[in-house]
C-alpha positions as CSV (number, residue, x, y, z in Angstrom):
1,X,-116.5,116.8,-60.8
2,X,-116.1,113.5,-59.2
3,X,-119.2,112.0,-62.2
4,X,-117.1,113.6,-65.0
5,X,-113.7,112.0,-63.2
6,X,-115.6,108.7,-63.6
7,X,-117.0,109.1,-67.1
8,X,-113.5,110.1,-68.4
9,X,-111.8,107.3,-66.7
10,X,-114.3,105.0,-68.0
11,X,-113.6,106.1,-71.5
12,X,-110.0,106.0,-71.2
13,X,-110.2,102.0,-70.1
14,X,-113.1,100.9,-71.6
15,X,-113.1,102.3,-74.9
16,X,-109.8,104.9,-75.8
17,X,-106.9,102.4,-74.7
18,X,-108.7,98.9,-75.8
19,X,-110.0,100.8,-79.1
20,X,-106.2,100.9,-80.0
21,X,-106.7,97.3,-81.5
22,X,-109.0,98.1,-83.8
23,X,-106.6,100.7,-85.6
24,X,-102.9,99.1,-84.9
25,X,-101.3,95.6,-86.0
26,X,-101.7,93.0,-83.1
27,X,-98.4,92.4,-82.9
28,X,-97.7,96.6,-81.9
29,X,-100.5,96.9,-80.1
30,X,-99.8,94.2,-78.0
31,X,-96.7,95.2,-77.2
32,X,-98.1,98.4,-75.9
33,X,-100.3,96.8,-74.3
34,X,-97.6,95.1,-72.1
35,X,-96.2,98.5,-71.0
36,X,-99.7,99.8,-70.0
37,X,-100.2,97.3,-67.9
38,X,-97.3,98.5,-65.9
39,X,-99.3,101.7,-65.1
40,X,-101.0,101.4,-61.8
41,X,-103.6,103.7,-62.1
42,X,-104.9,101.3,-65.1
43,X,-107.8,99.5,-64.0
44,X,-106.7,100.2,-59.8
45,X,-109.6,99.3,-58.3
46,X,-110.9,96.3,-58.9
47,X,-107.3,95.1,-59.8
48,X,-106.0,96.0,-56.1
49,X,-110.0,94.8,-55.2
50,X,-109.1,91.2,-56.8
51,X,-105.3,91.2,-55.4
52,X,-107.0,91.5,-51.9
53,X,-109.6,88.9,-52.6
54,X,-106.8,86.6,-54.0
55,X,-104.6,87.2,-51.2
56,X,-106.5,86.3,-48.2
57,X,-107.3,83.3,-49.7
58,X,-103.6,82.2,-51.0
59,X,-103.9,82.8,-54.4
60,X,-101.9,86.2,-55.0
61,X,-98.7,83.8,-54.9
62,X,-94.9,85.4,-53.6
63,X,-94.8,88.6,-56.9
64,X,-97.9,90.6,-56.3
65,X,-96.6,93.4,-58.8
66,X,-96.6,90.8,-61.6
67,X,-99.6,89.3,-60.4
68,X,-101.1,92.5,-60.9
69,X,-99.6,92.9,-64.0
70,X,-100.7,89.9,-65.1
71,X,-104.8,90.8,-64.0
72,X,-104.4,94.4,-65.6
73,X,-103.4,92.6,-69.3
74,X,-105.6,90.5,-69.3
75,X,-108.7,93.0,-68.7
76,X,-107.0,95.0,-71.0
77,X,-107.1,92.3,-73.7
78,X,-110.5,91.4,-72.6
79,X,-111.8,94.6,-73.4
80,X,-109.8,95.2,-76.9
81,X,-111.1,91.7,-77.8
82,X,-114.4,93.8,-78.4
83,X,-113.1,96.2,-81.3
84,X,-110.2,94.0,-82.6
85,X,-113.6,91.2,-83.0
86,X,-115.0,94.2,-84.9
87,X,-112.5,95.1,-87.3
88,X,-110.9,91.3,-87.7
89,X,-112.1,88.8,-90.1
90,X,-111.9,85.1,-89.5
91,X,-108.4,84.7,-90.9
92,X,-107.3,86.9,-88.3
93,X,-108.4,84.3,-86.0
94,X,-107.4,80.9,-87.4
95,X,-103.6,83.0,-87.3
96,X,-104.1,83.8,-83.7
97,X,-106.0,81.2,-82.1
98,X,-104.4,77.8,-81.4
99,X,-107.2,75.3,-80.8
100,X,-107.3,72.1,-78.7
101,X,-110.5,69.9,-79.5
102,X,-113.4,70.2,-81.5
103,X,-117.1,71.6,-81.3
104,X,-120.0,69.1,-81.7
105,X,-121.8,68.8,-84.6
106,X,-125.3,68.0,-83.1
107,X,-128.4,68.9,-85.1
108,X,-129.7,69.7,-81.6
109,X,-129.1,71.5,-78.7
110,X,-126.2,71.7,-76.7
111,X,-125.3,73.9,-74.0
112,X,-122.0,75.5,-74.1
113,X,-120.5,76.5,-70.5
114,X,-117.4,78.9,-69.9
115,X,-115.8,80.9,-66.9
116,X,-115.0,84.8,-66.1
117,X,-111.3,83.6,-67.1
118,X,-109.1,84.8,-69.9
119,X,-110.7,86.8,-72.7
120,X,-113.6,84.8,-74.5
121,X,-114.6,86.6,-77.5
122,X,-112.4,84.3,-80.0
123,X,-113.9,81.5,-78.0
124,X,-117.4,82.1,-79.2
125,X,-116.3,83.7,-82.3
126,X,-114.5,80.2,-83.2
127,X,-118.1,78.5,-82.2
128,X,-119.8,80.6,-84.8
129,X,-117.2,80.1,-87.5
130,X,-118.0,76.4,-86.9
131,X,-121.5,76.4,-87.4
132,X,-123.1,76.9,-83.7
133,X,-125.9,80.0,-82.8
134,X,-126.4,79.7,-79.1
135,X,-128.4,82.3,-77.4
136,X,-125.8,84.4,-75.0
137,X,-127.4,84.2,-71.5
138,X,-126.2,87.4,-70.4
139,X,-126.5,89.4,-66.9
140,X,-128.9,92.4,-66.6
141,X,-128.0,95.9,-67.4
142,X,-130.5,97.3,-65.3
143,X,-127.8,96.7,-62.0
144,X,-126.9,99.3,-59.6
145,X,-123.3,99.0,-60.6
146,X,-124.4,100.7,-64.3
147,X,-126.2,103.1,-62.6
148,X,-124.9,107.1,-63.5
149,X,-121.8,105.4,-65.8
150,X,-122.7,106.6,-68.9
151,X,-119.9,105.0,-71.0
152,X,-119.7,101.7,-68.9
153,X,-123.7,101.4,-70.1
154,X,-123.1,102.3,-73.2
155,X,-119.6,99.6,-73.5
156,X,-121.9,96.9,-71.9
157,X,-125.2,97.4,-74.4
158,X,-122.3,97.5,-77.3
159,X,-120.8,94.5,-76.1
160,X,-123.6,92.0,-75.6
161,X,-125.2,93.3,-79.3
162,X,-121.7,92.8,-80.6
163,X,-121.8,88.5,-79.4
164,X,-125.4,88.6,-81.3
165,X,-124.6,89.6,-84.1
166,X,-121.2,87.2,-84.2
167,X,-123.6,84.0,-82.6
168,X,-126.3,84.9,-84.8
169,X,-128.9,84.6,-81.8
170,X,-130.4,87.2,-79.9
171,X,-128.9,87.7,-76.4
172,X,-131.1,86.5,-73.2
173,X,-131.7,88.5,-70.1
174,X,-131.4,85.3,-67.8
175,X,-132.5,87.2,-64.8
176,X,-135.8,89.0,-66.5
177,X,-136.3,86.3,-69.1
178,X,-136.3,82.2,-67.1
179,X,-139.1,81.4,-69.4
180,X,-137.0,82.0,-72.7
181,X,-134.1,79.7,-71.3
182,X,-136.4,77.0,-70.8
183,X,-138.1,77.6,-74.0
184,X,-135.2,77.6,-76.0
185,X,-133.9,74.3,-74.4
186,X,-137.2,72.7,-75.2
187,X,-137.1,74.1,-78.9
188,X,-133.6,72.2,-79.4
189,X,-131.7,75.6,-79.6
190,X,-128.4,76.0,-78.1
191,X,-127.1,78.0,-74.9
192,X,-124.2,79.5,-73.7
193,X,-123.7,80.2,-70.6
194,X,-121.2,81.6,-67.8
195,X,-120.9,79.6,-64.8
196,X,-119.2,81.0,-62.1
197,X,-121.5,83.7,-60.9
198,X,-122.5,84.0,-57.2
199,X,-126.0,82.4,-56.4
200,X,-128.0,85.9,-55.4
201,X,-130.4,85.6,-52.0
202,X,-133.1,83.5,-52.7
203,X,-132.3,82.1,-56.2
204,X,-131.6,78.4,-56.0
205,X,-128.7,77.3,-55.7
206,X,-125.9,74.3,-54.7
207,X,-122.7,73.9,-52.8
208,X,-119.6,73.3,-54.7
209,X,-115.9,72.3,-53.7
210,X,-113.4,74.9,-55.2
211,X,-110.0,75.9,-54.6
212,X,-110.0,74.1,-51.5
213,X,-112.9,75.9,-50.4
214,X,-117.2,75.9,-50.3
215,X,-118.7,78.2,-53.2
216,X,-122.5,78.8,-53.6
217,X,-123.5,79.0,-57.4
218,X,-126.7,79.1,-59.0
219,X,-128.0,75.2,-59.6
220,X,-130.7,76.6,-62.6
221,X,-129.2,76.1,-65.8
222,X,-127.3,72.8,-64.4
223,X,-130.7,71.4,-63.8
224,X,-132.1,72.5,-66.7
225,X,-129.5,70.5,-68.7
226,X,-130.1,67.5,-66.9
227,X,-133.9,67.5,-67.2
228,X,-133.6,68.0,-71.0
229,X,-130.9,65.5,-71.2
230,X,-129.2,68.2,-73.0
231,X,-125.8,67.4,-74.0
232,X,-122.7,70.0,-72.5
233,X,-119.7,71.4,-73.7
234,X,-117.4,73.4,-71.5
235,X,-114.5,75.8,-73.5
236,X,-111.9,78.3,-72.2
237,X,-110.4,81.2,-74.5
238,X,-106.9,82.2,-72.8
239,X,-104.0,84.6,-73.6
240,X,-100.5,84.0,-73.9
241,X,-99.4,87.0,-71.9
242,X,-95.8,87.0,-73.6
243,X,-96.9,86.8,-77.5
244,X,-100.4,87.8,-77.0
245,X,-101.8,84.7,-79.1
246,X,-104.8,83.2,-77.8
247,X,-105.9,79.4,-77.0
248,X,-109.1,77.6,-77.0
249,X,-110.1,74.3,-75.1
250,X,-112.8,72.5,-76.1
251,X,-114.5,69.6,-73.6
252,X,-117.4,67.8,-74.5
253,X,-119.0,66.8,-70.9
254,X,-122.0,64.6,-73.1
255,X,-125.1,64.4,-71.0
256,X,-125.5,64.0,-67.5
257,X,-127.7,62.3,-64.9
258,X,-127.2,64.5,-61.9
259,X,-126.8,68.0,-61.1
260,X,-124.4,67.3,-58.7
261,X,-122.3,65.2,-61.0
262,X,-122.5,67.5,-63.9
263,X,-121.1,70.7,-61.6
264,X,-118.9,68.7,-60.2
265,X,-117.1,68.3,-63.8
266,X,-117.6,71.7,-64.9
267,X,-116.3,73.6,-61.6
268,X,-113.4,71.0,-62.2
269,X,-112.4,72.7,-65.1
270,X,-112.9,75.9,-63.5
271,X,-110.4,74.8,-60.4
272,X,-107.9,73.5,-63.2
273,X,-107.6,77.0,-64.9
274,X,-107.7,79.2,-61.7
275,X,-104.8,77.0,-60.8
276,X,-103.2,77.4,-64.0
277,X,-103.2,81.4,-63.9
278,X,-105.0,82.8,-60.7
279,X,-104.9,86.8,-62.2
280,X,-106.8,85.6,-65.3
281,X,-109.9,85.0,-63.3
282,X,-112.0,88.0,-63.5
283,X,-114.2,87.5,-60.5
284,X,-111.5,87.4,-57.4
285,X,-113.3,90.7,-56.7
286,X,-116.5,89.6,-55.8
287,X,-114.8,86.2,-54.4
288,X,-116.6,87.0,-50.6
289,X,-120.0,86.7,-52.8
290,X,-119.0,83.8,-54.7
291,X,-117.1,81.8,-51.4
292,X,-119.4,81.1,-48.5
C-alpha cells in the first residue's frame, strides 16, 4: 500500500497538478498555482526537509509559512515549466521572459553554468532560440533515490529527453560518461552545466566560500574549462512569484586562468541569488552534503 501511496503521490506532483499548464492560460493557471502552494501536504517533505536545512543555517528568515510557500511555488513552477515548454511556442516566451544581457555568439565552444535555483527551462530554451546546442550534462538515473518510483523515473527520463530535443544535443551522463565531456570540449562543442552539486567521496573536488560558510563542490568541469581555455557564461532563469513572469540573467565570465578564480566568480553569483530569494534554491535539502 505504502508503493502505491508513493506512486499516486508522485503523479499527483509531478505530472497531474504541473500538467495543468499545458491545458490552461498562464495567467489562470498561475493563479491556481498560488493557492496550491498553500496546501501543506504539496511537496511536504523535502519542502519541511529544506526549511530545516535553511533554518539551522539562518536562511529560513522571521515567516517560515511564506518561506515555505514561497519553496512549494517555485517547485511547482519548476515542474510545469516541463509541459507548459511542450505545448508553448517561442512567442510564448519572448511575452513571458524579461531578459537582462546577451548570449555569445562564438563559433566555438563555450560552457554555460547555472544553479538548482528558480525554474530553468526558459533559460535554456532562450539559449536555443538564440542559436546555442550545448550538450546537457545531466545526473544519472540509475540512483538509489529513482529506485521503485515508477513515475518519478518515468518524469526524470521525460525531462532530460525533453532539454535535447529543445538544445538540439544529446544529453550527457556526466557520471558514466567523463570521456564525452572532455571530448566534446576538445571538439569546440558547447556545455551546460549545473554547478552546485555536492562533491561525492572520492571525486575531486575544491573548497569554496558560500553564504558565510565552507562548501565542497566538484572541481572537474571548472578545470576542464581552464585547461581548454574555454570561454564561460553563467545564466539564472527566476520567477516572479506575484505575476508568475520569468527573468533571465546572462553573465559572460570570458576565460579564466585558475580554477580557483573561475569558482570564485561563479559561486559569487550563486551567493548573490541565494541571498536574493533563499526558498528558490532547490538544494537546501541536501545542504549537510553540500556544506562541510
Amino acid at each position: 500500500m505504502k508503493r502505491l501511496q508513493i506512486e499516486l503521490l508522485d503523479l499527483l506532483e509531478l505530472v497531474l497538478l504541473p500538467g495543468l499548464a499545458a491545458v490552461l492560460p498562464w495567467r489562470w493557471c498561475f493563479r491556481i498555482f498560488q493557492r496550491l502552494a498553500r496546501l501543506q501536504w504539496l511537496y511536504r517533505e523535502p519542502c519541511e526537509a529544506a526549511l530545516l536545512q535553511a533554518r539551522s543555517r539562518n536562511w529560513a528568515g522571521a515567516d517560515e509559512a511564506h518561506w515555505l510557500w514561497v519553496r512549494r511555488l517555485v517547485t511547482l513552477v519548476d515542474h510545469a515549466d516541463h509541459y507548459l515548454g511542450l505545448k508553448r511556442r517561442d512567442a510564448w516566451m519572448d511575452k513571458h521572459l524579461q531578459v537582462q544581457g546577451a548570449w555569445p555568439t562564438h563559433e566555438s565552444g563555450i560552457l554555460l553554468l547555472t544553479f538548482h535555483w528558480g525554474a530553468g527551462y526558459w533559460g535554456l530554451r532562450h539559449a536555443a532560440a538564440h542559436g546555442l546546442q550545448p550538450h546537457a550534462l545531466v545526473a544519472s538515473l540509475e540512483s538509489q533515490a529513482y529506485q521503485g518510483r515508477m513515475v518519478m523515473s518515468w518524469y526524470a527520463r521525460s525531462r532530460n529527453a525533453h532539454v535535447a530535443r529543445t538544445l538540439k544535443s544529446p544529453t550527457i551522463d556526466v557520471a558514466r560518461h567523463l570521456k564525452q565531456v572532455i571530448r566534446a570540449l576538445q571538439n569546440n562543442h558547447s556545455l551546460l552545466g549545473v554547478m552546485d552539486v555536492p562533491a561525492e567521496e572520492g571525486q575531486a573536488s575544491m573548497s569554496i566560500d558560500l553564504l558565510g560558510m565552507q562548501a565542497r563542490v566538484p572541481r572537474g568541469l571548472l578545470r576542464l574549462a581552464v585547461e581548454q581555455q574555454v570561454p564561460v557564461v553563467v545564466y539564472i532563469t527566476g520567477l516572479d512569484t506575484s505575476s508568475g513572469q520569468r527573468f533571465l540573467r546572462i553573465k559572460p565570465l570570458g576565460v579564466h586562468t585558475t580554477v580557483e578564480e573561475l569558482a570564485s566568480v561563479v559561486f559569487d553569483e550563486l551567493e548573490s541569488i541565494i541571498a536574493d530569494d533563499a526558498p528558490a534554491w532547490h538544494f537546501w535539502g541536501i545542504a549537510d552534503r553540500f556544506f562541510r
